[in-house]
Coordinates of C-alpha atoms in Angstrom, one line a residue:
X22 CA -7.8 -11.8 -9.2
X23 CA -4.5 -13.9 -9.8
X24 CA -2.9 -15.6 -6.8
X25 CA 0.2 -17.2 -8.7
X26 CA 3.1 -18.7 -7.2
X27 CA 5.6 -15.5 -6.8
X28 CA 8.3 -14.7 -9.4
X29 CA 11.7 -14.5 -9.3
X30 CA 13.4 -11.5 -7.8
X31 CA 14.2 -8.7 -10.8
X32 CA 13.8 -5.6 -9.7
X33 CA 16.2 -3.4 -7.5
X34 CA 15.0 -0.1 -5.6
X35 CA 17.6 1.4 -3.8
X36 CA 16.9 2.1 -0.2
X37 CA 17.9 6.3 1.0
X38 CA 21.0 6.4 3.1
X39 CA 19.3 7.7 5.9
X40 CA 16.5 4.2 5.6
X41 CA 18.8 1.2 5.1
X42 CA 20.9 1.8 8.5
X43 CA 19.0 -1.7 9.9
X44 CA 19.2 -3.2 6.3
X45 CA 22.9 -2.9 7.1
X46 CA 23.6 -4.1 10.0
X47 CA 21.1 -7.1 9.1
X48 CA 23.1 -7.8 6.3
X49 CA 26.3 -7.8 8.0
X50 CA 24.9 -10.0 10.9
X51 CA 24.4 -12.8 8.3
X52 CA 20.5 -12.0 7.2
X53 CA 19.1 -13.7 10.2
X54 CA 15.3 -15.0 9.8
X55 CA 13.6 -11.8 10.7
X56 CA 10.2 -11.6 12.8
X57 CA 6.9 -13.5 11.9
X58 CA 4.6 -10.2 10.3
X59 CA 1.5 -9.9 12.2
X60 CA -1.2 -9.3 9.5
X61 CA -3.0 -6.5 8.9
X62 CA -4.9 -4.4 6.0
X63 CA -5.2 -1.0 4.5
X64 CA -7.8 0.4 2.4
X65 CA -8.0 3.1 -0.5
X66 CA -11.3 4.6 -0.3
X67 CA -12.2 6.2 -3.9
X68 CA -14.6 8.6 -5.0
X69 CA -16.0 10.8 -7.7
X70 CA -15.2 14.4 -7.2
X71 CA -17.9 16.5 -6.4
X72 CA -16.8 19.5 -8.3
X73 CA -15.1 17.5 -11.3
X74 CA -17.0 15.2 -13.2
X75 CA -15.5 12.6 -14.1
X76 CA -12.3 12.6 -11.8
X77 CA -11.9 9.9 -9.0
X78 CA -10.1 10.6 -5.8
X79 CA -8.4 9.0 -3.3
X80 CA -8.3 9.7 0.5
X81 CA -5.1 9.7 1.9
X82 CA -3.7 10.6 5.3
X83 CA -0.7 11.2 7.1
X84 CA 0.8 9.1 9.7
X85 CA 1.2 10.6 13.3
X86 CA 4.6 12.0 13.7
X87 CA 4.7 9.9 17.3
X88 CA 4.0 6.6 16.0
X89 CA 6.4 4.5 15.6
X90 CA 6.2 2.9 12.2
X91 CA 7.0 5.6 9.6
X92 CA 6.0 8.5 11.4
X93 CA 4.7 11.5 9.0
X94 CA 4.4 9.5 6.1
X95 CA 1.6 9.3 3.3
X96 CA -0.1 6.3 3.7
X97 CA -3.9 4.7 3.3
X98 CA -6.1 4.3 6.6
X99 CA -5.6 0.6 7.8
X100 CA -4.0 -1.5 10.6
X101 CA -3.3 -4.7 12.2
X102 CA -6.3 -7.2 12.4
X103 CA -8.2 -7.5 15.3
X104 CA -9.6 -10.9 17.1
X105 CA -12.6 -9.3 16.5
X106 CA -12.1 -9.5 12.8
X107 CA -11.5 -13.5 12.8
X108 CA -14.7 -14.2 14.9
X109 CA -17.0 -16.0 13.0
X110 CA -21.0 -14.5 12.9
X111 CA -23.6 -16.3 13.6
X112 CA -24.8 -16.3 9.8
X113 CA -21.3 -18.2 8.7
X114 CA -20.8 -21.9 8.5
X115 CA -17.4 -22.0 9.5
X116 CA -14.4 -20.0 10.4
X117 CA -14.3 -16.6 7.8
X118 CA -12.1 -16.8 5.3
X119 CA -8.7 -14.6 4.9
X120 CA -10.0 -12.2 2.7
X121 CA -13.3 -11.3 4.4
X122 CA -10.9 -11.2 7.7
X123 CA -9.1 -8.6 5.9
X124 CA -12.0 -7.0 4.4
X125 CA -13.2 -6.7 8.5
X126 CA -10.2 -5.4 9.4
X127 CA -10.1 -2.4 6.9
X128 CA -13.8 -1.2 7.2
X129 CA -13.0 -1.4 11.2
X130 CA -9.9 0.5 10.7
X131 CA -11.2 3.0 8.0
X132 CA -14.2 3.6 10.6
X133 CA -11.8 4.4 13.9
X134 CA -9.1 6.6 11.9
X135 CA -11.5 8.3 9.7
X136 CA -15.1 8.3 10.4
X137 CA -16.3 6.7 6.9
X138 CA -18.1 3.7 6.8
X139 CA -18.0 1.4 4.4
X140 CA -19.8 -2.4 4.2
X141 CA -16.3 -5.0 4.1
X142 CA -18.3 -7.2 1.8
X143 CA -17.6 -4.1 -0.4
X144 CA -14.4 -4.0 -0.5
X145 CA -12.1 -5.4 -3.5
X146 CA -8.8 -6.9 -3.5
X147 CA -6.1 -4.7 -4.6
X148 CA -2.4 -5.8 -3.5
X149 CA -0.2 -7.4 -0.5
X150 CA 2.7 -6.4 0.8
X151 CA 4.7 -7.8 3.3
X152 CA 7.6 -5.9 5.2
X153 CA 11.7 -6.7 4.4
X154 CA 12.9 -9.4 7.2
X155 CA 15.4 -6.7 8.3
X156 CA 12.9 -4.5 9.9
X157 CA 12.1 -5.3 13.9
X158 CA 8.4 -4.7 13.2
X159 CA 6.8 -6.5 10.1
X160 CA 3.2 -6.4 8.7
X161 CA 1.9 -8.7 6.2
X162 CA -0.4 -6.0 4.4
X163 CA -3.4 -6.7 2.3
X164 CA -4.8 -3.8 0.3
X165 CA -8.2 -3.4 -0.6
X166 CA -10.4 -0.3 -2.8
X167 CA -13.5 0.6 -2.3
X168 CA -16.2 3.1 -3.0
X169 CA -17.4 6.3 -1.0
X170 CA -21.2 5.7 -0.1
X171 CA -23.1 8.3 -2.2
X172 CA -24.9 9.5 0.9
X173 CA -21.7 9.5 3.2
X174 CA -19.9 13.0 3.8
X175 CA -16.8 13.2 2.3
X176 CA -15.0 15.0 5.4
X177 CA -13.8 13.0 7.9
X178 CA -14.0 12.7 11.9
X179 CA -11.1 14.2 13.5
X180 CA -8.5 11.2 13.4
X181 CA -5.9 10.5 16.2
X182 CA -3.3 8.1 14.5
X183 CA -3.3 10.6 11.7
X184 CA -1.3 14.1 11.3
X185 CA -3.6 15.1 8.1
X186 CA -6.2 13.9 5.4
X187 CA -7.8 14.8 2.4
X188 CA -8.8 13.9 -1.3
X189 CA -6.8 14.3 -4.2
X190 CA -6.3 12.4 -7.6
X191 CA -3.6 9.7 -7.2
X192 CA -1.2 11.0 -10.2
X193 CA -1.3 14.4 -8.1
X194 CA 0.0 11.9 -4.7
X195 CA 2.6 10.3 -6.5
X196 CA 3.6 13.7 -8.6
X197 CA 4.7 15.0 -4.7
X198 CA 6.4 11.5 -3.9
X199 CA 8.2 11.4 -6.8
X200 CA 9.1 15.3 -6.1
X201 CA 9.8 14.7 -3.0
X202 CA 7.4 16.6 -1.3
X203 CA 5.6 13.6 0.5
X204 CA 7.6 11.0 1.9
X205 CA 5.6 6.8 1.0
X206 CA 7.2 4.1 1.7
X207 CA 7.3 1.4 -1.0
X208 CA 3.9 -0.4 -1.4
X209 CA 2.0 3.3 -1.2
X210 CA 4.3 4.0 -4.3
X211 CA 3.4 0.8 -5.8
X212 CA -0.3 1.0 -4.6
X213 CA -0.2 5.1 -6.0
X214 CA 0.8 3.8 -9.5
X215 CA -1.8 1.3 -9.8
X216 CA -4.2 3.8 -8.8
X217 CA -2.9 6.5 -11.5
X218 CA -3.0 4.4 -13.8
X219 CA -6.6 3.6 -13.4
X220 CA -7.4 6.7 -12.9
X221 CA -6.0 8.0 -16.1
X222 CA -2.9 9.2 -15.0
X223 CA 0.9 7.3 -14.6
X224 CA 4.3 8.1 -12.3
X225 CA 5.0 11.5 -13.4
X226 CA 0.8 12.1 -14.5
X227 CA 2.1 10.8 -18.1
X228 CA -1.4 8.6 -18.7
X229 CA -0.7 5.1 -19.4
X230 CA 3.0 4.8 -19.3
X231 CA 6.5 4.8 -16.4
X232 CA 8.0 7.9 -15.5
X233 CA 8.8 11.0 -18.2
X234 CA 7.1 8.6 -20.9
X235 CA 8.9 5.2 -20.0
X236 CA 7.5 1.7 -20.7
X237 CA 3.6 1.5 -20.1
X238 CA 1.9 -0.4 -17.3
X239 CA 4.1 -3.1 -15.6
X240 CA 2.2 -6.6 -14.1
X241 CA -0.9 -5.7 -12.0
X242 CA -1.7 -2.5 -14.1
X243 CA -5.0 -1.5 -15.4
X244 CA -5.0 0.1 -19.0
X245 CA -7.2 1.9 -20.0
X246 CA -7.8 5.1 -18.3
X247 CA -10.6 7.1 -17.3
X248 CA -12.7 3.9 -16.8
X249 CA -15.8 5.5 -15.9
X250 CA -16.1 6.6 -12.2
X251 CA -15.2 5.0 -9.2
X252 CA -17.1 1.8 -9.0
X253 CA -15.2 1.0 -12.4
X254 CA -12.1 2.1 -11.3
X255 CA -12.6 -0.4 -8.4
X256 CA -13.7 -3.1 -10.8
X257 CA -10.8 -2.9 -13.3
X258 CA -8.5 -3.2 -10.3
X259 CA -10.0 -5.9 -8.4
X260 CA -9.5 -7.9 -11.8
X261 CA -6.2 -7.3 -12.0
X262 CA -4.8 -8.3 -8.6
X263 CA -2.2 -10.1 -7.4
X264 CA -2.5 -11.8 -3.8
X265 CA 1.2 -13.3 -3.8
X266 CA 2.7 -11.3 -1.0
X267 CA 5.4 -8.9 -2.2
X268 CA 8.3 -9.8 0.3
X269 CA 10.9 -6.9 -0.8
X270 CA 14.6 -8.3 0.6
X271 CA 17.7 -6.0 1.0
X272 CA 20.4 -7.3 -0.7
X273 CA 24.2 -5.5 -1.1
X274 CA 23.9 -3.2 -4.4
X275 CA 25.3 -4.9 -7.0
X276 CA 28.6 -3.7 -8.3
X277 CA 29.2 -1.1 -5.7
X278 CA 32.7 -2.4 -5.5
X279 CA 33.2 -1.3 -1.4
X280 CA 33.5 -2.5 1.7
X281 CA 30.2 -4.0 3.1
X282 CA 30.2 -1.4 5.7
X283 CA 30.1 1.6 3.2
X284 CA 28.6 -0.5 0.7
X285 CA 24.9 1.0 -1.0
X286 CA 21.8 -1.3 0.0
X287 CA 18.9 -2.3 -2.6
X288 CA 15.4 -3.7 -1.7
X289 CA 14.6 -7.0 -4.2
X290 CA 11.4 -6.6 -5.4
X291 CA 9.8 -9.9 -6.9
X292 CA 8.3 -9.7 -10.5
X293 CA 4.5 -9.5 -9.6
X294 CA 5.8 -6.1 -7.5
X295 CA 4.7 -3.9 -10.6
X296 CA 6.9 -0.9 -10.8
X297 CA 8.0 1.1 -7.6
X298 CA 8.3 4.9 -9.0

């Protein structure tokens, strides 16, 4: 695990017309400070298929379509940490550290949206995201992977902050995002391609490289493919990640040439980002 200081901004991903209306009208306001994020964590729970040796899956769920962060979207179970999650136990010497405070927060969360229960000393770091100042409501996500328990079952209880759940390969999730059948916002892109790519797949299920056979893994990826079940798959990514928050910022797009108020917005992604597909 790396936890450099960030990189320069490089990277551009250019934010829907119908998504950058408050990028806008921050913009145009001066690009005020925006809210402190309130931390919280999300967790991809892996597993090895039951009727498909060797393939590992991934549970992902739906957002609610009445919440009001990103309503229907694909997303991992996870949420915003809990006082309960910083309290220290009677077995620590001290105050827990940040990690296992997000490791707490992601088994707690996994447990109330989903059913599963997993141990948060068993959970690896994957990514961290934090959300653009221009939004009203900001998170300062950490991402962790982790394994299915062999004895657990695989369906979960019926959720309330989800709309729908199930299992599938993470090259088949970002093959409908990049489709456009599932709507993710950025860092479940990101977090998808890390996972393909583990997993033996890419953006587009090209194995190993970008979209329609671009340039291989960007920073953060794990080569290889087809590592050897889950529990490797978690491994290979806990070695390769990167803790520096990703703090995307809308910027103007470059080169648009019009007036700020018709003007295209882009999201600046920091090197350590990876790619976005």
């Amino acid at each position: 695990m790396t936890d450099d200081a960030p990189a320069p901004e490089t990277t551009a991903w250019p934010l829907p017309a119908a998504a950058d209306a408050t990028a806008r009208a921050w913009l145009l306001a001066g690009a005020p400070p925006g809210p402190v994020p309130r931390q919280a964590a999300s967790v991809c729970l892996l597993r090895d298929a039951p009727e498909h040796p060797g393939r590992v899956e991934v549970l992902w769920i739906t957002r609610g379509r009445s919440l009001a962060v990103a309503p229907g979207a694909l997303a991992f179970p996870g949420g915003a940490v809990d006082p309960v999650d910083r309290a220290r136990r009677r077995d620590e010497p001290g105050p827990p550290a940040r990690f296992a405070v997000m490791a707490r927060a992601a088994a707690r969360e996994l447990a109330e949206e989903t059913g599963h229960v997993v141990a948060a000393p068993t959970l690896r770091p994957l990514a961290r995201w934090v959300t653009p100042e221009h939004e009203p409501r900001r998170f300062d996500t950490t991402f962790l992977v982790g394994v299915l328990p062999p004895a657990a079952d695989p369906e979960p209880l019926p959720p309330g902050e989800v709309h729908e759940h199930g299992w599938a390969r993470p090259d088949d999730l970002l093959d409908d995002v990049l489709a456009g059948r599932r709507v993710a916002l950025p860092p479940t892109r990101a977090v998808l391609a890390l996972l393909a790519r583990a997993t033996g797949g890419g953006p587009g299920g090209v194995p190993g490289g970008g979209p329609g056979g671009g340039p291989g893994p960007g920073p953060g990826a794990v080569p290889g493919g087809d590592p050897g079940g889950a529990s490797a798959v978690v491994g290979l990514l806990a070695e390769q990640a990167v803790l520096v928050p990703v703090v995307p910022r809308a910027t103007w797009r470059d080169g648009d040439g019009r007036e700020p108020s018709v003007r295209g917005v882009d999201l600046r992604l920091p090197r350590h980002a990876g790619e976005v597909p």
